[in-house]
mmCIF file of C-alpha atoms in Angstrom:
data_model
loop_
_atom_site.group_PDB
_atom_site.id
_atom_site.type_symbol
_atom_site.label_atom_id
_atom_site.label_comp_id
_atom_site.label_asym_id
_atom_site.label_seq_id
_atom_site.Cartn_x
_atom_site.Cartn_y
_atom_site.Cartn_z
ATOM 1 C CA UNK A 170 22.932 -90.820 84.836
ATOM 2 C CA UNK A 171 19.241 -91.057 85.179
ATOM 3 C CA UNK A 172 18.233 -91.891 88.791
ATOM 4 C CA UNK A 173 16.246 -95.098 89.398
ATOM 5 C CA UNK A 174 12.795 -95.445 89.771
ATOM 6 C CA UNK A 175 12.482 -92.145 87.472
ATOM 7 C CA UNK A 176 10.849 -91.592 84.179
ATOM 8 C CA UNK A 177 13.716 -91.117 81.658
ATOM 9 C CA UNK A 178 13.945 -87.516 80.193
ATOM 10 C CA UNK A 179 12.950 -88.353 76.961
ATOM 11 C CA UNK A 180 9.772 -90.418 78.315
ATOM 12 C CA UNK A 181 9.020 -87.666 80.270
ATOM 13 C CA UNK A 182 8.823 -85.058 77.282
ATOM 14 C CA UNK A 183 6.504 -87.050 75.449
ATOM 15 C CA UNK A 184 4.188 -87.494 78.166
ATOM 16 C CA UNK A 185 4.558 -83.809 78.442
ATOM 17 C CA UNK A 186 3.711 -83.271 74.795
ATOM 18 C CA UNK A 187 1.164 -85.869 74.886
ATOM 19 C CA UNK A 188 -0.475 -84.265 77.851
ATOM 20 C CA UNK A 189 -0.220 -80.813 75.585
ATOM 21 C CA UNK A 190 -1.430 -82.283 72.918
ATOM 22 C CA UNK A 191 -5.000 -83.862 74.673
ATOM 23 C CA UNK A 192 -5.432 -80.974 76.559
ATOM 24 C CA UNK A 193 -5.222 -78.784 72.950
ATOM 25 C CA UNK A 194 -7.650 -81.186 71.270
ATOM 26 C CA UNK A 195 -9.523 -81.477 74.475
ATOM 27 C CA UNK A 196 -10.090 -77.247 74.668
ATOM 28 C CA UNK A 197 -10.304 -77.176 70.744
ATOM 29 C CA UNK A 198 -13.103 -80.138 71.141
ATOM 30 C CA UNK A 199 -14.458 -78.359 73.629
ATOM 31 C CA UNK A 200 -14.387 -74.691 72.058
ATOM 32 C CA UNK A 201 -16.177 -77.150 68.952
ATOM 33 C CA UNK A 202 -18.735 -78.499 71.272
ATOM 34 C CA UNK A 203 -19.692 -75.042 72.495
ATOM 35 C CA UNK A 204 -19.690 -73.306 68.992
ATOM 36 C CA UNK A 205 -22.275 -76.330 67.786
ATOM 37 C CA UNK A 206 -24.220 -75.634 71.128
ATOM 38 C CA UNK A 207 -24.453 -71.859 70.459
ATOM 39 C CA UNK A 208 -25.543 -72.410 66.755
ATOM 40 C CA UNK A 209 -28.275 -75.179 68.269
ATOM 41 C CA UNK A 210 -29.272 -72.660 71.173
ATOM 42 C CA UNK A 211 -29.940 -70.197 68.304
ATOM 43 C CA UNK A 212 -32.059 -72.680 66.299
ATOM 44 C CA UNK A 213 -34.232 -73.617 69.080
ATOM 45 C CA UNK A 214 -35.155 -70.470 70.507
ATOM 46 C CA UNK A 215 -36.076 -70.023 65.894
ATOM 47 C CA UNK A 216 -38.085 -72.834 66.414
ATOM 48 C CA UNK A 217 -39.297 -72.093 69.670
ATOM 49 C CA UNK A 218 -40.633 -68.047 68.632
ATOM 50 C CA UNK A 219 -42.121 -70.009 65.292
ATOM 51 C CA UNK A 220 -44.220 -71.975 67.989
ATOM 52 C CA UNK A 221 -44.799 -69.133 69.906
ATOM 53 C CA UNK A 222 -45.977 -66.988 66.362
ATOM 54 C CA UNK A 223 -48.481 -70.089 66.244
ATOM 55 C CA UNK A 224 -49.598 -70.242 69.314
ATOM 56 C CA UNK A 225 -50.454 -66.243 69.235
ATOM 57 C CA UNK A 226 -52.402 -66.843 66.362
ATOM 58 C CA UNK A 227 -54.235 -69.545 67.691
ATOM 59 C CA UNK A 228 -54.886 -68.001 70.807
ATOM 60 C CA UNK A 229 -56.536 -65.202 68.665
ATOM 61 C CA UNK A 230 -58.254 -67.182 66.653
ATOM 62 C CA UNK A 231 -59.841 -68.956 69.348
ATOM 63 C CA UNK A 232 -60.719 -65.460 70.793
ATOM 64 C CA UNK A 233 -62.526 -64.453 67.502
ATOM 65 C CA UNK A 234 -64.372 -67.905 67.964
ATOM 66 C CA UNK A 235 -65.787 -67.260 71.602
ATOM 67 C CA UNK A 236 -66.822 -63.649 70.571
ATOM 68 C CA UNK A 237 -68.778 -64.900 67.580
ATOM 69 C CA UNK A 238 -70.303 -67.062 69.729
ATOM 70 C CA UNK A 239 -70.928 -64.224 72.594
ATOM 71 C CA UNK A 240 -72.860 -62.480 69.915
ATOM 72 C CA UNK A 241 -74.244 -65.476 68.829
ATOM 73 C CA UNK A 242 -75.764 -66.184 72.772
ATOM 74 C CA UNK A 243 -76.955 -61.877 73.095
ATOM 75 C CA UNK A 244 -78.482 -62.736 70.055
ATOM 76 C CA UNK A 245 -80.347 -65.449 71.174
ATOM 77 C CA UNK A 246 -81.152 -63.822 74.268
ATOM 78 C CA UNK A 247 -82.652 -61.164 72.315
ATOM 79 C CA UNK A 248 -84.916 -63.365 70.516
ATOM 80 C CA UNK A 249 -86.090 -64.832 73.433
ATOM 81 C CA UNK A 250 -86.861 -61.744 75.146
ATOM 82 C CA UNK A 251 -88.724 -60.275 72.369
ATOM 83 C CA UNK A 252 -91.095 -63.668 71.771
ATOM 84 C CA UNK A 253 -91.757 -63.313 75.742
ATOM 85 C CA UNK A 254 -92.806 -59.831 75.367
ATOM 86 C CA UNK A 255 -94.434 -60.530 72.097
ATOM 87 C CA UNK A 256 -96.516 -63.145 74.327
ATOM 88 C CA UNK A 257 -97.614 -60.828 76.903
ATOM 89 C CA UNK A 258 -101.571 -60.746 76.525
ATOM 90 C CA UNK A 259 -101.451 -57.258 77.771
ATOM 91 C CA UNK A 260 -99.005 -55.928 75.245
ATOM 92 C CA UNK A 261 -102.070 -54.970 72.798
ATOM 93 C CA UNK A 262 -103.749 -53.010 75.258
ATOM 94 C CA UNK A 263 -100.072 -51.139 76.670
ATOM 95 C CA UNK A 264 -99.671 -50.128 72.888
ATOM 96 C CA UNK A 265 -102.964 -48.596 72.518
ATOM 97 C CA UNK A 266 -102.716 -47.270 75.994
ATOM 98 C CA UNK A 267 -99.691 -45.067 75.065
ATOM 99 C CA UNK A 268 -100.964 -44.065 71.732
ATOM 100 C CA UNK A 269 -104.444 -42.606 73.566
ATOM 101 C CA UNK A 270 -101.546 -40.912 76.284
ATOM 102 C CA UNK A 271 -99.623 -40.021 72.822
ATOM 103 C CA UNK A 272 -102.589 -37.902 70.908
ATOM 104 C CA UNK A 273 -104.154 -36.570 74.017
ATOM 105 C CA UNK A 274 -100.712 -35.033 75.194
ATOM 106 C CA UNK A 275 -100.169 -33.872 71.713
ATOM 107 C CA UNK A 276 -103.682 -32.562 71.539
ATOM 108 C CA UNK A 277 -103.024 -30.659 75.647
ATOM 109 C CA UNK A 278 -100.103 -29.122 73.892
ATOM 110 C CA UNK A 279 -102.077 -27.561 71.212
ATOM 111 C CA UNK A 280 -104.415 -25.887 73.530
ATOM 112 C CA UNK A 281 -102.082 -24.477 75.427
ATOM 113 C CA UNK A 282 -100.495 -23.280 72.269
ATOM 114 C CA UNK A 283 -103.942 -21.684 70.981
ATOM 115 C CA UNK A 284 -104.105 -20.130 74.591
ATOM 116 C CA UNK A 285 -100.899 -18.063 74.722
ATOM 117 C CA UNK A 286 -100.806 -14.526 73.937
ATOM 118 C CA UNK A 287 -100.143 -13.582 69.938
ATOM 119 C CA UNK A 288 -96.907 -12.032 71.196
ATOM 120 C CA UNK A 289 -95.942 -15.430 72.554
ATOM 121 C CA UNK A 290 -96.686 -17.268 69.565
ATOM 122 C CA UNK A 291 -94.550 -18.301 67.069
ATOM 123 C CA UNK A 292 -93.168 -16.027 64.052
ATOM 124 C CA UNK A 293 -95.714 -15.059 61.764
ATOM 125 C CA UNK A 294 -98.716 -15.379 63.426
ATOM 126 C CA UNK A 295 -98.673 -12.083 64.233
ATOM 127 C CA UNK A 296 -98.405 -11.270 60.232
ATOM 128 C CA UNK A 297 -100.786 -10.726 57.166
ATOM 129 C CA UNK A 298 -102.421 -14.678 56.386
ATOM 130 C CA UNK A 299 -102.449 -13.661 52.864
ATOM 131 C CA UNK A 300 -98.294 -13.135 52.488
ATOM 132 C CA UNK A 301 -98.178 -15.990 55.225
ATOM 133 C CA UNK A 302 -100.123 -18.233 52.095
ATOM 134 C CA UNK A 303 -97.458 -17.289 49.092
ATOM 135 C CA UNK A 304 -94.306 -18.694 52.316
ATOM 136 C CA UNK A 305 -92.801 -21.971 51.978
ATOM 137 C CA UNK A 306 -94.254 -24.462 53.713
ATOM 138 C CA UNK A 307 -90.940 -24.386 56.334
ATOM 139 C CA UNK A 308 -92.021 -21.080 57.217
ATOM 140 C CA UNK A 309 -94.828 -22.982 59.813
ATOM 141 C CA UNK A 310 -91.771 -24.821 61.537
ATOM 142 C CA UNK A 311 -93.401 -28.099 60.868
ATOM 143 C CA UNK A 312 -91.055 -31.497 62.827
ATOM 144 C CA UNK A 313 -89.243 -33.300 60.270
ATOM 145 C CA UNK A 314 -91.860 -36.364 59.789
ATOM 146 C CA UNK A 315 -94.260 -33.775 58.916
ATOM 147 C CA UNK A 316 -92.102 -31.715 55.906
ATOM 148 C CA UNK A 317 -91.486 -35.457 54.518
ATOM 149 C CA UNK A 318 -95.199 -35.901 54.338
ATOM 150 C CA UNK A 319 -95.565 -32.734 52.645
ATOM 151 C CA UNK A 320 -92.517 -33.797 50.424
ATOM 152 C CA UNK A 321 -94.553 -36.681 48.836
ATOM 153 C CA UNK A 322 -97.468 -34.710 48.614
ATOM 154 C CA UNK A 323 -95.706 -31.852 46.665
ATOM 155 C CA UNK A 324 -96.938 -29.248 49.077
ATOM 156 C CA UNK A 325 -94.817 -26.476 48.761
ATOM 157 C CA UNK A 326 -95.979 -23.478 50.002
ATOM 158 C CA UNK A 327 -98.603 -22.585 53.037
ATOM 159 C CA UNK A 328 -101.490 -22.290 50.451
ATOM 160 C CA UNK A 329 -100.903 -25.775 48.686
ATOM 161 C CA UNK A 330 -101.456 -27.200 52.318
ATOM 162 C CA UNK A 331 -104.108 -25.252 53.293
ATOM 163 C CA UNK A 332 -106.405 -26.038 49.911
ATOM 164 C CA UNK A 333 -106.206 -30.062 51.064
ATOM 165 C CA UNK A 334 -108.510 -31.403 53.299
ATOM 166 C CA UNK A 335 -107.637 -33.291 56.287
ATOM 167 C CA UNK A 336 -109.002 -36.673 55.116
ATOM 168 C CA UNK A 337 -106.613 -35.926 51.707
ATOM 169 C CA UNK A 338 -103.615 -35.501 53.829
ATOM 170 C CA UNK A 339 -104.164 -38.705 55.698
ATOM 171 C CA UNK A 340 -105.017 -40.541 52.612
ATOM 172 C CA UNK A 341 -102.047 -38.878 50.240
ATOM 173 C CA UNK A 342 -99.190 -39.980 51.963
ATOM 174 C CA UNK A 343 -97.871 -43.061 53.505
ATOM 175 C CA UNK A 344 -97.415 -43.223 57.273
ATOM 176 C CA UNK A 345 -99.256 -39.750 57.613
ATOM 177 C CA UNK A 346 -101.598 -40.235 60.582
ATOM 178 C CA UNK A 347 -103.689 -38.585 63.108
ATOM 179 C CA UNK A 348 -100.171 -37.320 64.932
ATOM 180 C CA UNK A 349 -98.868 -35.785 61.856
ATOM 181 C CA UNK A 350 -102.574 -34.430 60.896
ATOM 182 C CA UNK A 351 -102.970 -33.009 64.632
ATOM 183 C CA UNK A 352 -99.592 -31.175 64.241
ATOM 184 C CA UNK A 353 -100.152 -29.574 60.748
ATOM 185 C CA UNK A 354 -103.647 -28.233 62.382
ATOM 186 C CA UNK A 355 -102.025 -26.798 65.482
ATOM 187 C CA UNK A 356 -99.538 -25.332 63.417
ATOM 188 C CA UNK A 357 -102.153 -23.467 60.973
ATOM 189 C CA UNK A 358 -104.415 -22.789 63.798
ATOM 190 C CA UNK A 359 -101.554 -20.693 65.508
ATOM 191 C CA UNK A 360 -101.331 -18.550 62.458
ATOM 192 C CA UNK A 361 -105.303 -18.386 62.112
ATOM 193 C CA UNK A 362 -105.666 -20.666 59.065
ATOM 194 C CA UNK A 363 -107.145 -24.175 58.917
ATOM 195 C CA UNK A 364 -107.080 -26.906 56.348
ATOM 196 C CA UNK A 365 -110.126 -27.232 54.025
ATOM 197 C CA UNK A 366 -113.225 -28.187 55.046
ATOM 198 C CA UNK A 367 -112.092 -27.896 58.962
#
């Protein structure tokens, strides 16, 4: 006989299974609940490296932006720099000033050219003029300004340049000038020819 005060047996089993039971749906809830938080864990870190792919790109968009404009403020700077110096009331008299330094070194260079020894002289000054005429006109080492000149003015060999006068030369070709003309003559005059009419 049951004692008194006690649960009966049979209550007490289906408390017991009752207890089971919760505590089965309570782990299987819970195993649920953690399942449904994985899959949402895995859809916001989706979400969250879709923002982040986003962001990236409009971090390096904004990057492109500020370096456009960088290039935009050196050129800008430029400009300004260049109407300042384009201002300077001296500027016209530097230019000239370097061109006179220009010529006149070009011209010291020449003498001292025409001064050295024939030995020390370039190749084929030392040689017969008249086989130096019939030699392509590279044979005088001429700068590569110079040859383009001679280019447009269909000089080919020695002799073609040496039947055109210096005011022809200057006059024949664009951006042949007193430079160019001074180097031709040094060049000619190191071999003992000159132009015509020098």
């Amino acid at each position: 006989m049951p004692k008194k005060g006690s649960p009966p047996p049979l209550q007490e089993e289906l408390q017991a299974t009752f207890e089971a039971a919760v505590a089965a749906r309570a782990t299987h809830y819970r195993e649920e609940a953690l399942r449904t938080k994985q899959k949402l864990l895995t859809k916001v870190e989706h979400i969250l490296s879709g923002v982040d792919t986003i962001l990236r790109w409009e971090r390096q968009a904004d990057a492109q932006q500020k370096t456009g404009s960088a290039m935009d403020v050196l050129i800008e700077r430029e400009a300004r720099q260049r109407a300042r110096l384009e201002q300077n009331p001296h500027l016209p008299d530097i230019l000239a000033k370097c061109s006179e330094l220009r010529e006149a070194l070009v011209e010291l260079m020449g003498a001292e050219i025409q001064a050295l020894p024939s030995s020390q002289t370039e190749s084929g000054s030392s040689g017969d003029p008249a086989q130096l005429l019939e030699k392509p006109i590279a044979e005088i080492d001429l700068s590569c300004r110079a040859r383009k000149r001679m280019v447009r003015l269909d000089i080919r060999t020695v002799n073609d340049l040496v039947r055109h006068s210096a005011d022809e030369l200057l006059d024949g070709a664009k951006n042949f000038g007193e430079a160019t003309l001074n180097e031709v003559r040094r060049k000619l005059g190191i071999r003992g020819l000159k132009l015509r009419n020098d």
